[in-house]
Amino acid sequence: MKNIAIIGAGPCGIEAASILAQKYKVTLFEKEDQPLKNIRNKAMLFPDFSAAADLADELEKKLSSPQIALHTGCNITGIQKSGGSWQLTDSKGDRNTFDQVLLTTGYDVFDATRKEEYGYGIYNGVITSLELEEMIKGGKIVNTIGDMPKRVIFLQCVGSRDEKSGNHYCSKVCCVTAVKQAIEVKKLSPDTEVYVFYMDLRMWGQGFEEMYRTAQEKYNVNFVRGRISEAAGTYDGRIQLKAEDTLMGLPLNINADLFVLMVGMCASEGTKQLAKAADIDGLYGFAKSTDEHLNDNLTSQEGLFVAGSCKRPMSINDTIQDARAAAVEIMKYAE
C-alpha cells in the first residue's frame, strides 16, 4: 500500500487526507500542538456568518480514519528526493520516507510592525484583524481602557498590493473579511461608528456583494475610498489618523478608539523553507505549481504535490476544493 505524507493539518491537509485515506496510508504532520488553528481562532465565516468552530469540528471528524496517522507538534524542516521516494526530516532530526508528499503548509499573516507609520506595537489602540477577531469571538469589543469603542476604523491592504513591503499581490480575502468584521462590530455595539478605508473593494465571491450592501444599508458602515498615511497616539489613548479621501480629493484628520489593520496573507515560514529545499519556490516565497490552469497541484518534482494557500492566498472554500483536486491528482499518479 502506498504511504503518503501530508505536511500541514489545516483544512486543506485534512480534506486531502480524508480522501486519500480511502485507498492509502496517510501520515499527516502538523507543527502546531493541534490541527486547524487558523480556523479555530476565528468567530464567524463569510459570507453566511456560520460558526468557524462548527466547520473545524466537521473537518476534525475526518481524522478518525484508521488509515490517517496525525502527528502534532512535529515541524518538518527538510524534504529531499531519494530515488523514487521522498525523505522528510523533522526538527528533531528524525527521518521518514514516503512514496508521495503533499505540501499544504498554509500561510502566515503579514507582520504589521513592518508598517511603522501605522503605529502597530507602539500605540495600544492599533490592532490587527486577527486581534479584532479574538474580541469578536469573545463577544466583546473594547478600546484601550476597556470601554466599548465609539469609533472603529479599518484599513485595507496592509502588507498586500504594497510597494514598500514588496508584496505586490492581492491577498483576496482581506476586503470581504473587513466587511464581515465591520458588521460583527455593529452587531455587538450598534452605537459604534465604523469606517472602512480601502483602495478598491474586491467582492469577488458569491454573496460577497450582498454582504457589502448589507453593511451599508442595514448597519450604516461607512466606506471611504482613501489612504491613511500616518497614525499617532493622543493624550486620551485614542489614535489620530491622517488620511486622504481620494474620491473627494480632500485631506482628512480623524480619531479612532480602535484602528484595525487588515493584514494580508504571506507565505508561511514552513512553505518558504520546504519549497526552497524542494526547488519549487515561486514568487513571494509561495510554492510553485507546474501550471496554474491545468496542473495546479503538480510541481516540477515527480511525486511532490501542492495544494491550498501555500501556493497563493485562498479562501477556506477555495482551499478545500483545491485539496480535493490534489487528492485526485495523487491517486492518478499513485496508480
GROMACS .gro file of N, CA, C and O in nm, residues 71-194:
model
  496
   71HIS      N    1   0.039   1.355   1.339
   71HIS     CA    2   0.150   1.389   1.429
   71HIS      C    3   0.149   1.540   1.451
   71HIS      O    4   0.184   1.617   1.362
   72THR      N    5   0.106   1.583   1.569
   72THR     CA    6   0.107   1.725   1.603
   72THR      C    7   0.237   1.761   1.673
   72THR      O    8   0.308   1.675   1.724
   73GLY      N    9   0.267   1.891   1.674
   73GLY     CA   10   0.393   1.935   1.734
   73GLY      C   11   0.513   1.882   1.660
   73GLY      O   12   0.621   1.868   1.718
   74CYS      N   13   0.495   1.853   1.532
   74CYS     CA   14   0.602   1.793   1.451
   74CYS      C   15   0.630   1.886   1.333
   74CYS      O   16   0.552   1.891   1.237
   75ASN      N   17   0.739   1.956   1.341
   75ASN     CA   18   0.775   2.054   1.239
   75ASN      C   19   0.870   1.991   1.137
   75ASN      O   20   0.982   1.956   1.168
   76ILE      N   21   0.821   1.974   1.014
   76ILE     CA   22   0.904   1.919   0.907
   76ILE      C   23   0.995   2.030   0.854
   76ILE      O   24   0.947   2.133   0.806
   77THR      N   25   1.124   2.008   0.865
   77THR     CA   26   1.221   2.111   0.827
   77THR      C   27   1.299   2.079   0.701
   77THR      O   28   1.367   2.165   0.645
   78GLY      N   29   1.293   1.953   0.658
   78GLY     CA   30   1.370   1.914   0.540
   78GLY      C   31   1.291   1.820   0.451
   78GLY      O   32   1.212   1.738   0.498
   79ILE      N   33   1.313   1.833   0.320
   79ILE     CA   34   1.248   1.745   0.223
   79ILE      C   35   1.348   1.717   0.111
   79ILE      O   36   1.413   1.810   0.060
   80GLN      N   37   1.361   1.589   0.077
   80GLN     CA   38   1.464   1.552  -0.021
   80GLN      C   39   1.420   1.431  -0.101
   80GLN      O   40   1.365   1.335  -0.046
   81LYS      N   41   1.442   1.436  -0.232
   81LYS     CA   42   1.410   1.322  -0.317
   81LYS      C   43   1.513   1.213  -0.292
   81LYS      O   44   1.634   1.239  -0.286
   82SER      N   45   1.465   1.090  -0.276
   82SER     CA   46   1.554   0.977  -0.250
   82SER      C   47   1.511   0.862  -0.340
   82SER      O   48   1.420   0.786  -0.308
   83GLY      N   49   1.574   0.852  -0.456
   83GLY     CA   50   1.533   0.753  -0.554
   83GLY      C   51   1.396   0.788  -0.607
   83GLY      O   52   1.370   0.899  -0.651
   84GLY      N   53   1.303   0.694  -0.596
   84GLY     CA   54   1.165   0.720  -0.637
   84GLY      C   55   1.077   0.763  -0.522
   84GLY      O   56   0.955   0.772  -0.538
   85SER      N   57   1.136   0.791  -0.406
   85SER     CA   58   1.059   0.829  -0.287
   85SER      C   59   1.103   0.967  -0.238
   85SER      O   60   1.192   1.030  -0.293
   86TRP      N   61   1.037   1.011  -0.128
   86TRP     CA   62   1.070   1.139  -0.066
   86TRP      C   63   1.104   1.118   0.081
   86TRP      O   64   1.033   1.045   0.151
   87GLN      N   65   1.211   1.181   0.124
   87GLN     CA   66   1.254   1.171   0.264
   87GLN      C   67   1.226   1.303   0.335
   87GLN      O   68   1.268   1.410   0.290
   88LEU      N   69   1.154   1.293   0.446
   88LEU     CA   70   1.121   1.409   0.527
   88LEU      C   71   1.199   1.406   0.657
   88LEU      O   72   1.213   1.301   0.720
   89THR      N   73   1.250   1.524   0.697
   89THR     CA   74   1.325   1.536   0.822
   89THR      C   75   1.254   1.635   0.912
   89THR      O   76   1.216   1.746   0.867
   90ASP      N   77   1.232   1.600   1.039
   90ASP     CA   78   1.168   1.693   1.131
   90ASP      C   79   1.272   1.768   1.213
   90ASP      O   80   1.393   1.745   1.201
   91SER      N   81   1.223   1.857   1.298
   91SER     CA   82   1.312   1.945   1.375
   91SER      C   83   1.396   1.868   1.477
   91SER      O   84   1.495   1.920   1.528
   92LYS      N   85   1.358   1.744   1.507
   92LYS     CA   86   1.436   1.661   1.599
   92LYS      C   87   1.544   1.581   1.527
   92LYS      O   88   1.623   1.513   1.590
   93GLY      N   89   1.541   1.588   1.394
   93GLY     CA   90   1.638   1.514   1.315
   93GLY      C   91   1.590   1.377   1.271
   93GLY      O   92   1.662   1.305   1.202
   94ASP      N   93   1.467   1.341   1.309
   94ASP     CA   94   1.411   1.213   1.267
   94ASP      C   95   1.374   1.217   1.119
   94ASP      O   96   1.325   1.318   1.069
   95ARG      N   97   1.396   1.104   1.050
   95ARG     CA   98   1.369   1.097   0.907
   95ARG      C   99   1.271   0.985   0.877
   95ARG      O  100   1.275   0.878   0.936
   96ASN      N  101   1.181   1.013   0.780
   96ASN     CA  102   1.086   0.913   0.734
   96ASN      C  103   1.074   0.923   0.582
   96ASN      O  104   1.086   1.032   0.525
   97THR      N  105   1.049   0.810   0.519
   97THR     CA  106   1.042   0.804   0.373
   97THR      C  107   0.900   0.773   0.327
   97THR      O  108   0.832   0.688   0.387
   98PHE      N  109   0.855   0.843   0.222
   98PHE     CA  110   0.719   0.829   0.172
   98PHE      C  111   0.719   0.819   0.021
   98PHE      O  112   0.810   0.868  -0.047
   99ASP      N  113   0.612   0.758  -0.031
   99ASP     CA  114   0.601   0.743  -0.176
   99ASP      C  115   0.568   0.876  -0.244
   99ASP      O  116   0.625   0.908  -0.347
  100GLN      N  117   0.473   0.949  -0.188
  100GLN     CA  118   0.438   1.082  -0.238
  100GLN      C  119   0.421   1.178  -0.120
  100GLN      O  120   0.393   1.136  -0.007
  101VAL      N  121   0.437   1.307  -0.151
  101VAL     CA  122   0.423   1.410  -0.048
  101VAL      C  123   0.331   1.519  -0.102
  101VAL      O  124   0.345   1.562  -0.218
  102LEU      N  125   0.239   1.564  -0.017
  102LEU     CA  126   0.153   1.679  -0.049
  102LEU      C  127   0.185   1.791   0.047
  102LEU      O  128   0.179   1.774   0.169
  103LEU      N  129   0.220   1.905  -0.008
  103LEU     CA  130   0.253   2.023   0.072
  103LEU      C  131   0.126   2.108   0.091
  103LEU      O  132   0.068   2.156  -0.006
  104THR      N  133   0.083   2.122   0.215
  104THR     CA  134  -0.034   2.205   0.248
  104THR      C  135   0.001   2.294   0.368
  104THR      O  136  -0.072   2.299   0.467
  105THR      N  137   0.113   2.361   0.358
  105THR     CA  138   0.171   2.434   0.471
  105THR      C  139   0.109   2.571   0.497
  105THR      O  140   0.152   2.642   0.587
  106GLY      N  141   0.008   2.608   0.418
  106GLY     CA  142  -0.072   2.725   0.451
  106GLY      C  143   0.000   2.857   0.443
  106GLY      O  144   0.091   2.876   0.363
  107TYR      N  145  -0.042   2.950   0.530
  107TYR     CA  146   0.003   3.088   0.521
  107TYR      C  147   0.032   3.144   0.660
  107TYR      O  148  -0.008   3.088   0.762
  108ASP      N  149   0.103   3.255   0.662
  108ASP     CA  150   0.114   3.340   0.780
  108ASP      C  151   0.050   3.474   0.745
  108ASP      O  152   0.027   3.504   0.628
  109VAL      N  153   0.022   3.555   0.846
  109VAL     CA  154  -0.026   3.690   0.819
  109VAL      C  155   0.092   3.788   0.819
  109VAL      O  156   0.195   3.763   0.883
  110PHE      N  157   0.076   3.896   0.748
  110PHE     CA  158   0.180   3.997   0.736
  110PHE      C  159   0.215   4.054   0.873
  110PHE      O  160   0.126   4.078   0.956
  111ASP      N  161   0.342   4.076   0.896
  111ASP     CA  162   0.392   4.135   1.020
  111ASP      C  163   0.366   4.286   1.018
  111ASP      O  164   0.435   4.361   0.949
  112ALA      N  165   0.264   4.330   1.092
  112ALA     CA  166   0.221   4.470   1.086
  112ALA      C  167   0.325   4.567   1.139
  112ALA      O  168   0.318   4.687   1.110
  113THR      N  169   0.423   4.520   1.217
  113THR     CA  170   0.526   4.611   1.267
  113THR      C  171   0.613   4.665   1.153
  113THR      O  172   0.683   4.765   1.170
  114ARG      N  173   0.610   4.597   1.038
  114ARG     CA  174   0.688   4.645   0.922
  114ARG      C  175   0.631   4.775   0.866
  114ARG      O  176   0.702   4.848   0.796
  115LYS      N  177   0.504   4.803   0.894
  115LYS     CA  178   0.443   4.929   0.850
  115LYS      C  179   0.442   5.025   0.969
  115LYS      O  180   0.340   5.052   1.030
  116GLU      N  181   0.562   5.075   1.001
  116GLU     CA  182   0.577   5.153   1.124
  116GLU      C  183   0.494   5.281   1.125
  116GLU      O  184   0.460   5.333   1.232
  117GLU      N  185   0.456   5.331   1.007
  117GLU     CA  186   0.377   5.454   1.002
  117GLU      C  187   0.238   5.436   1.061
  117GLU      O  188   0.171   5.534   1.095
  118TYR      N  189   0.193   5.310   1.078
  118TYR     CA  190   0.060   5.286   1.134
  118TYR      C  191   0.064   5.263   1.284
  118TYR      O  192  -0.041   5.248   1.347
  119GLY      N  193   0.182   5.253   1.342
  119GLY     CA  194   0.195   5.251   1.486
  119GLY      C  195   0.163   5.120   1.555
  119GLY      O  196   0.145   5.116   1.677
  120TYR      N  197   0.159   5.010   1.479
  120TYR     CA  198   0.131   4.882   1.544
  120TYR      C  199   0.249   4.843   1.634
  120TYR      O  200   0.364   4.848   1.592
  121GLY      N  201   0.218   4.804   1.757
  121GLY     CA  202   0.323   4.773   1.854
  121GLY      C  203   0.373   4.895   1.928
  121GLY      O  204   0.452   4.884   2.021
  122ILE      N  205   0.324   5.013   1.886
  122ILE     CA  206   0.363   5.138   1.951
  122ILE      C  207   0.246   5.195   2.030
  122ILE      O  208   0.259   5.231   2.146
  123TYR      N  209   0.130   5.200   1.964
  123TYR     CA  210   0.009   5.254   2.028
  123TYR      C  211  -0.089   5.139   2.054
  123TYR      O  212  -0.116   5.058   1.966
  124ASN      N  213  -0.144   5.136   2.175
  124ASN     CA  214  -0.230   5.024   2.214
  124ASN      C  215  -0.358   5.014   2.132
  124ASN      O  216  -0.414   4.906   2.118
  125GLY      N  217  -0.403   5.124   2.079
  125GLY     CA  218  -0.528   5.124   2.003
  125GLY      C  219  -0.514   5.073   1.861
  125GLY      O  220  -0.615   5.063   1.789
  126VAL      N  221  -0.392   5.039   1.819
  126VAL     CA  222  -0.370   4.985   1.685
  126VAL      C  223  -0.363   4.834   1.697
  126VAL      O  224  -0.275   4.780   1.764
  127ILE      N  225  -0.456   4.765   1.631
  127ILE     CA  226  -0.461   4.619   1.639
  127ILE      C  227  -0.470   4.561   1.498
  127ILE      O  228  -0.496   4.632   1.402
  128THR      N  229  -0.449   4.431   1.487
  128THR     CA  230  -0.464   4.364   1.358
  128THR      C  231  -0.604   4.302   1.349
  128THR      O  232  -0.675   4.289   1.449
  129SER      N  233  -0.640   4.262   1.229
  129SER     CA  234  -0.769   4.196   1.208
  129SER      C  235  -0.779   4.067   1.288
  129SER      O  236  -0.888   4.029   1.332
  130LEU      N  237  -0.666   3.997   1.309
  130LEU     CA  238  -0.668   3.875   1.390
  130LEU      C  239  -0.701   3.906   1.536
  130LEU      O  240  -0.775   3.832   1.602
  131GLU      N  241  -0.646   4.015   1.586
  131GLU     CA  242  -0.673   4.053   1.726
  131GLU      C  243  -0.818   4.098   1.743
  131GLU      O  244  -0.880   4.068   1.846
  132LEU      N  245  -0.872   4.167   1.643
  132LEU     CA  246  -1.013   4.203   1.649
  132LEU      C  247  -1.100   4.077   1.645
  132LEU      O  248  -1.200   4.067   1.715
  133GLU      N  249  -1.060   3.979   1.565
  133GLU     CA  250  -1.135   3.854   1.555
  133GLU      C  251  -1.144   3.785   1.691
  133GLU      O  252  -1.247   3.726   1.726
  134GLU      N  253  -1.036   3.793   1.769
  134GLU     CA  254  -1.037   3.735   1.904
  134GLU      C  255  -1.140   3.805   1.992
  134GLU      O  256  -1.211   3.741   2.070
  135MET      N  257  -1.150   3.939   1.980
  135MET     CA  258  -1.251   4.012   2.056
  135MET      C  259  -1.391   3.971   2.013
  135MET      O  260  -1.479   3.949   2.097
  136ILE      N  261  -1.412   3.961   1.882
  136ILE     CA  262  -1.543   3.923   1.830
  136ILE      C  263  -1.581   3.784   1.880
  136ILE      O  264  -1.694   3.758   1.922
  137LYS      N  265  -1.484   3.694   1.877
  137LYS     CA  266  -1.508   3.557   1.925
  137LYS      C  267  -1.545   3.557   2.072
  137LYS      O  268  -1.628   3.478   2.118
  138GLY      N  269  -1.484   3.648   2.149
  138GLY     CA  270  -1.516   3.659   2.291
  138GLY      C  271  -1.644   3.733   2.320
  138GLY      O  272  -1.688   3.740   2.435
  139GLY      N  273  -1.703   3.794   2.215
  139GLY     CA  274  -1.832   3.862   2.230
  139GLY      C  275  -1.825   4.001   2.287
  139GLY      O  276  -1.928   4.057   2.327
  140LYS      N  277  -1.705   4.063   2.286
  140LYS     CA  278  -1.693   4.197   2.343
  140LYS      C  279  -1.582   4.274   2.274
  140LYS      O  280  -1.468   4.229   2.269
  141ILE      N  281  -1.616   4.393   2.221
  141ILE     CA  282  -1.518   4.482   2.158
  141ILE      C  283  -1.486   4.592   2.257
  141ILE      O  284  -1.577   4.660   2.307
  142VAL      N  285  -1.359   4.610   2.290
  142VAL     CA  286  -1.321   4.713   2.387
  142VAL      C  287  -1.206   4.798   2.335
  142VAL      O  288  -1.126   4.753   2.252
  143ASN      N  289  -1.200   4.922   2.384
  143ASN     CA  290  -1.088   5.011   2.350
  143ASN      C  291  -0.974   4.990   2.449
  143ASN      O  292  -0.973   4.894   2.526
  144THR      N  293  -0.879   5.082   2.450
  144THR     CA  294  -0.758   5.063   2.532
  144THR      C  295  -0.785   5.070   2.682
  144THR      O  296  -0.704   5.022   2.761
  145ILE      N  297  -0.898   5.128   2.722
  145ILE     CA  298  -0.928   5.136   2.865
  145ILE      C  299  -1.044   5.043   2.903
  145ILE      O  300  -1.101   5.055   3.010
  146GLY      N  301  -1.078   4.953   2.813
  146GLY     CA  302  -1.178   4.853   2.844
  146GLY      C  303  -1.321   4.891   2.818
  146GLY      O  304  -1.413   4.817   2.855
  147ASP      N  305  -1.343   5.007   2.755
  147ASP     CA  306  -1.479   5.051   2.724
  147ASP      C  307  -1.515   5.013   2.581
  147ASP      O  308  -1.428   4.988   2.497
  148MET      N  309  -1.645   5.014   2.551
  148MET     CA  310  -1.690   4.992   2.415
  148MET      C  311  -1.644   5.109   2.329
  148MET      O  312  -1.663   5.225   2.365
  149PRO      N  313  -1.578   5.085   2.216
  149PRO     CA  314  -1.526   5.195   2.135
  149PRO      C  315  -1.638   5.277   2.070
  149PRO      O  316  -1.740   5.221   2.028
  150LYS      N  317  -1.616   5.408   2.064
  150LYS     CA  318  -1.713   5.495   1.996
  150LYS      C  319  -1.691   5.496   1.845
  150LYS      O  320  -1.784   5.519   1.769
  151ARG      N  321  -1.565   5.472   1.805
  151ARG     CA  322  -1.536   5.471   1.662
  151ARG      C  323  -1.427   5.368   1.633
  151ARG      O  324  -1.323   5.367   1.698
  152VAL      N  325  -1.452   5.283   1.533
  152VAL     CA  326  -1.355   5.184   1.487
  152VAL      C  327  -1.327   5.210   1.340
  152VAL      O  328  -1.419   5.228   1.261
  153ILE      N  329  -1.198   5.214   1.306
  153ILE     CA  330  -1.158   5.238   1.167
  153ILE      C  331  -1.076   5.119   1.118
  153ILE      O  332  -0.979   5.078   1.182
  154PHE      N  333  -1.117   5.065   1.004
  154PHE     CA  334  -1.045   4.957   0.938
  154PHE      C  335  -0.961   5.015   0.824
  154PHE      O  336  -1.006   5.106   0.755
  155LEU      N  337  -0.844   4.957   0.804
  155LEU     CA  338  -0.759   4.996   0.691
  155LEU      C  339  -0.728   4.873   0.608
  155LEU      O  340  -0.673   4.774   0.656
  156GLN      N  341  -0.762   4.882   0.479
  156GLN     CA  342  -0.740   4.773   0.387
  156GLN      C  343  -0.597   4.769   0.331
  156GLN      O  344  -0.530   4.872   0.325
  157CYS      N  345  -0.562   4.650   0.291
  157CYS     CA  346  -0.440   4.621   0.216
  157CYS      C  347  -0.314   4.657   0.295
  157CYS      O  348  -0.232   4.738   0.250
  158VAL      N  349  -0.301   4.598   0.413
  158VAL     CA  350  -0.180   4.617   0.494
  158VAL      C  351  -0.089   4.497   0.469
  158VAL      O  352  -0.115   4.386   0.516
  159GLY      N  353   0.014   4.519   0.389
  159GLY     CA  354   0.106   4.413   0.355
  159GLY      C  355   0.072   4.343   0.225
  159GLY      O  356   0.137   4.245   0.189
  160SER      N  357  -0.029   4.391   0.154
  160SER     CA  358  -0.063   4.340   0.021
  160SER      C  359  -0.079   4.460  -0.072
  160SER      O  360  -0.115   4.569  -0.028
  161ARG      N  361  -0.054   4.435  -0.201
  161ARG     CA  362  -0.063   4.542  -0.301
  161ARG      C  363   0.018   4.664  -0.253
  161ARG      O  364  -0.025   4.778  -0.263
  162ASP      N  365   0.136   4.635  -0.202
  162ASP     CA  366   0.212   4.736  -0.131
  162ASP      C  367   0.357   4.738  -0.179
  162ASP      O  368   0.431   4.642  -0.159
  163GLU      N  369   0.396   4.844  -0.243
  163GLU     CA  370   0.532   4.858  -0.297
  163GLU      C  371   0.636   4.853  -0.186
  163GLU      O  372   0.741   4.791  -0.199
  164LYS      N  373   0.605   4.917  -0.074
  164LYS     CA  374   0.703   4.928   0.033
  164LYS      C  375   0.735   4.792   0.096
  164LYS      O  376   0.851   4.761   0.125
  165SER      N  377   0.632   4.709   0.116
  165SER     CA  378   0.655   4.579   0.178
  165SER      C  379   0.709   4.477   0.078
  165SER      O  380   0.757   4.371   0.118
  166GLY      N  381   0.696   4.507  -0.050
  166GLY     CA  382   0.744   4.415  -0.153
  166GLY      C  383   0.643   4.310  -0.193
  166GLY      O  384   0.671   4.224  -0.276
  167ASN      N  385   0.522   4.318  -0.135
  167ASN     CA  386   0.415   4.224  -0.170
  167ASN      C  387   0.318   4.293  -0.265
  167ASN      O  388   0.229   4.366  -0.223
  168HIS      N  389   0.334   4.267  -0.393
  168HIS     CA  390   0.253   4.336  -0.493
  168HIS      C  391   0.120   4.267  -0.520
  168HIS      O  392   0.035   4.323  -0.588
  169TYR      N  393   0.102   4.147  -0.467
  169TYR     CA  394  -0.017   4.069  -0.498
  169TYR      C  395  -0.133   4.108  -0.405
  169TYR      O  396  -0.115   4.167  -0.299
  170CYS      N  397  -0.255   4.074  -0.449
  170CYS     CA  398  -0.375   4.091  -0.367
  170CYS      C  399  -0.393   3.968  -0.278
  170CYS      O  400  -0.376   3.855  -0.323
  171SER      N  401  -0.429   3.989  -0.152
  171SER     CA  402  -0.448   3.878  -0.059
  171SER      C  403  -0.588   3.816  -0.067
  171SER      O  404  -0.619   3.725   0.009
  172LYS      N  405  -0.672   3.868  -0.151
  172LYS     CA  406  -0.801   3.809  -0.190
  172LYS      C  407  -0.909   3.814  -0.082
  172LYS      O  408  -1.025   3.839  -0.114
  173VAL      N  409  -0.877   3.785   0.043
  173VAL     CA  410  -0.982   3.773   0.144
  173VAL      C  411  -0.991   3.893   0.239
  173VAL      O  412  -1.083   3.899   0.321
  174CYS      N  413  -0.900   3.988   0.229
  174CYS     CA  414  -0.898   4.100   0.324
  174CYS      C  415  -1.022   4.189   0.311
  174CYS      O  416  -1.080   4.232   0.411
  175CYS      N  417  -1.064   4.217   0.187
  175CYS     CA  418  -1.178   4.305   0.166
  175CYS      C  419  -1.305   4.248   0.229
  175CYS      O  420  -1.374   4.316   0.305
  176VAL      N  421  -1.333   4.123   0.198
  176VAL     CA  422  -1.456   4.064   0.250
  176VAL      C  423  -1.446   4.041   0.400
  176VAL      O  424  -1.546   4.050   0.472
  177THR      N  425  -1.326   4.015   0.451
  177THR     CA  426  -1.308   4.000   0.596
  177THR      C  427  -1.337   4.131   0.668
  177THR      O  428  -1.400   4.132   0.775
  178ALA      N  429  -1.294   4.243   0.609
  178ALA     CA  430  -1.322   4.374   0.669
  178ALA      C  431  -1.472   4.400   0.674
  178ALA      O  432  -1.525   4.451   0.774
  179VAL      N  433  -1.543   4.365   0.567
  179VAL     CA  434  -1.688   4.383   0.564
  179VAL      C  435  -1.753   4.295   0.671
  179VAL      O  436  -1.841   4.340   0.746
  180LYS      N  437  -1.710   4.170   0.680
  180LYS     CA  438  -1.764   4.078   0.782
  180LYS      C  439  -1.739   4.131   0.922
  180LYS      O  440  -1.831   4.136   1.006
  181GLN      N  441  -1.616   4.175   0.949
  181GLN     CA  442  -1.584   4.222   1.083
  181GLN      C  443  -1.655   4.353   1.115
  181GLN      O  444  -1.695   4.376   1.230
  182ALA      N  445  -1.672   4.438   1.016
  182ALA     CA  446  -1.744   4.563   1.038
  182ALA      C  447  -1.887   4.535   1.081
  182ALA      O  448  -1.940   4.598   1.174
  183ILE      N  449  -1.952   4.439   1.015
  183ILE     CA  450  -2.087   4.401   1.053
  183ILE      C  451  -2.089   4.342   1.193
  183ILE      O  452  -2.177   4.373   1.275
  184GLU      N  453  -1.991   4.259   1.225
  184GLU     CA  454  -1.986   4.197   1.357
  184GLU      C  455  -1.967   4.300   1.468
  184GLU      O  456  -2.025   4.288   1.576
  185VAL      N  457  -1.885   4.403   1.441
  185VAL     CA  458  -1.868   4.511   1.538
  185VAL      C  459  -2.001   4.581   1.562
  185VAL      O  460  -2.039   4.609   1.676
  186LYS      N  461  -2.074   4.609   1.453
  186LYS     CA  462  -2.201   4.679   1.467
  186LYS      C  463  -2.306   4.592   1.538
  186LYS      O  464  -2.389   4.645   1.612
  187LYS      N  465  -2.300   4.462   1.517
  187LYS     CA  466  -2.393   4.373   1.588
  187LYS      C  467  -2.367   4.376   1.738
  187LYS      O  468  -2.460   4.375   1.819
  188LEU      N  469  -2.240   4.378   1.776
  188LEU     CA  470  -2.204   4.379   1.918
  188LEU      C  471  -2.219   4.516   1.981
  188LEU      O  472  -2.244   4.527   2.101
  189SER      N  473  -2.203   4.621   1.899
  189SER     CA  474  -2.210   4.758   1.951
  189SER      C  475  -2.275   4.848   1.847
  189SER      O  476  -2.207   4.916   1.770
  190PRO      N  477  -2.408   4.850   1.841
  190PRO     CA  478  -2.479   4.925   1.737
  190PRO      C  479  -2.447   5.075   1.733
  190PRO      O  480  -2.459   5.137   1.627
  191ASP      N  481  -2.408   5.132   1.848
  191ASP     CA  482  -2.382   5.276   1.852
  191ASP      C  483  -2.240   5.313   1.808
  191ASP      O  484  -2.208   5.432   1.795
  192THR      N  485  -2.154   5.216   1.787
  192THR     CA  486  -2.017   5.244   1.745
  192THR      C  487  -2.015   5.287   1.598
  192THR      O  488  -2.077   5.223   1.513
  193GLU      N  489  -1.944   5.395   1.570
  193GLU     CA  490  -1.923   5.436   1.430
  193GLU      C  491  -1.815   5.347   1.369
  193GLU      O  492  -1.711   5.324   1.431
  194VAL      N  493  -1.839   5.299   1.249
  194VAL     CA  494  -1.743   5.212   1.182
  194VAL      C  495  -1.710   5.268   1.044
  194VAL      O  496  -1.801   5.298   0.966
   0.00000   0.00000   0.00000
